[in-house]
Phi, psi and omega in degrees: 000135177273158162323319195279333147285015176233333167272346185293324187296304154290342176303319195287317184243021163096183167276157181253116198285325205233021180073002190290144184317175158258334178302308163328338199265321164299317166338294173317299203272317186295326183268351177287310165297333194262346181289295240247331192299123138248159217214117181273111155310110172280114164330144166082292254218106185287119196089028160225134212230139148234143158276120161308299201256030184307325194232137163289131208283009168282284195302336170295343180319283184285334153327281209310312186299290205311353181252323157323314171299310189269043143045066163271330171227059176274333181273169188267347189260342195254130185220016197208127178202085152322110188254144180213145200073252173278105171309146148296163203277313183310297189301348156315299171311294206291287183342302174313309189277329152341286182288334154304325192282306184309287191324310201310318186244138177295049113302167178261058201273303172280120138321156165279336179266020173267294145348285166261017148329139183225111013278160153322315184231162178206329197246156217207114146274132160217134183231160195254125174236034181013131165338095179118332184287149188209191156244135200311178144299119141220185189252123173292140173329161168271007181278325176274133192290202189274166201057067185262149185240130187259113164245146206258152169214155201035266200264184178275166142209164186257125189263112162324165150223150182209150189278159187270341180241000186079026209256335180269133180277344223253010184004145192232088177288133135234153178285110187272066182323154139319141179086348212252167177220160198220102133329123156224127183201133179089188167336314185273063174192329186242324211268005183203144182261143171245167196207179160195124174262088212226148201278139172342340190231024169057057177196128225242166170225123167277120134048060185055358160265134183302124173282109163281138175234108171280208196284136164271155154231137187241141166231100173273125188243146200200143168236142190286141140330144197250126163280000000 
C-alpha cells in the first residue's frame, strides 16, 4: 500500500487501535458486512430496497468524524455541502461498499447496469438537519441518472414516500436507522416522491411511538446524467 492509499484509509476509517494494517482492517469490516447485512423490499413501492445495518457502529463513527473534518458546518447557517465529480476518498469508500454489499446478495436491490456503471456515483450531498427540520415532497432532478443512495447518521427519522401521481392512495413510511442505507432505482427513483416531515418540537411517531429526534446527518450519493 502507498502513502497516498494509507492516508485515504485513514481519513475514511480512522487510526487502527491495535496495529493492524487499515487495508486489513477494511477487509475485515467489508466481509463483516457482506455476513451480515440484510436488506428489506419496502412493500408498494417498486425499486426501494433498505439495509438497516449497512454501517456498523465503529464505522458510523468514523464516518461521522471524517465529514466533521472537512469543516463544512463549522458556521450555524451552513446545513448543506455539495461535490460533484471527484469525491472525498471517504465517500468513495462508502460507494465502494454500496457496491460490495448489493453484489453480495442474490436480490434485485440494483440493475446490473446500474451497478457496475463507473463511478457508481460522481455527485455528493450531505445535509445537517436539526431537531424540527425536515425536507418538502420531491422527486431529485433529472439531471440524475436512475439509482440514488441515502446513508443515515446519528439520529433516526422517518422518511415518507408518496405517489407523484396519485394513482396510489397509500402514502408509505420508513424508518430510517442510523447506519442504515436506502436504495431508490425505477418507480421509487422516478413515480414517488420523499420527504421528512417534522413537527416544530422535533418528534417524529414510529408505529404509535413518538421519535426524540437530535441532530442528523444524511449522505446522498447520485450520478450526473452523461450529455
Amino acid at each position: 500500500m502507498d502513502n497516498d492509499e494509507e492516508e485515504h484509509l485513514k481519513a475514511a476509517f480512522g487510526e487502527s487501535s491495535d496495529d493492524e494494517h487499515l487495508a486489513d482492517r477494511l477487509e475485515k469490516e467489508t466481509v463483516e458486512i457482506r455476513d451480515s447485512t440484510v436488506w428489506e423490499r419496502v412493500e408498494k413501492i417498486d425499486g426501494l430496497w433498505l439495509c438497516r445495518n449497512f454501517l456498523s457502529v465503529h464505522h458510523q463513527s468514523d464516518l461521522l468524524s471524517a465529514i466533521l473534518n472537512e469543516g463544512w458546518f463549522v458556521e450555524d447557517s451552513i446545513n448543506q455541502a455539495m461535490r460533484f465529480g471527484d469525491l472525498p476518498s471517504w465517500a468513495t469508500e462508502v460507494s465502494d461498499l454500496i457496491r460490495e454489499t448489493v453484489e453480495s446478495v442474490d436480490l434485485p436491490v440494483l440493475p446490473a447496469d446500474l451497478l457496475w456503471r463507473e463511478p457508481l456515483f460522481d455527485q455528493l450531498i450531505v445535509n445537517l438537519y436539526q431537531p424540527g427540520e425536515g425536507i418538502c415532497a420531491h422527486i431529485d432532478l433529472l439531471r440524475f441518472e436512475d439509482g440514488i443512495a441515502i446513508v443515515s447518521l446519528e439520529s433516526p427519522c422517518v422518511m415518507r414516500f408518496s405517489p407523484a401521481e396519485k394513482e396510489e392512495d397509500e402514502d408509505v413510511d420508513v424508518l430510517l436507522s442510523p447506519g442504515s442505507l436506502i436504495l431508490m432505482s425505477g418507480d421509487a427513483r422516478y413515480r414517488w416522491k420523499h420527504e421528512i416531515n417534522r413537527k416544530q418540537v422535533g418528534f417524529q411517531v414510529w408505529e404509535g411511538e413518538e421519535i426524540d429526534q437530535k441532530r442528523r446527518i444524511s449522505i446522498t450519493l447520485r450520478k450526473l446524467c452523461q450529455a
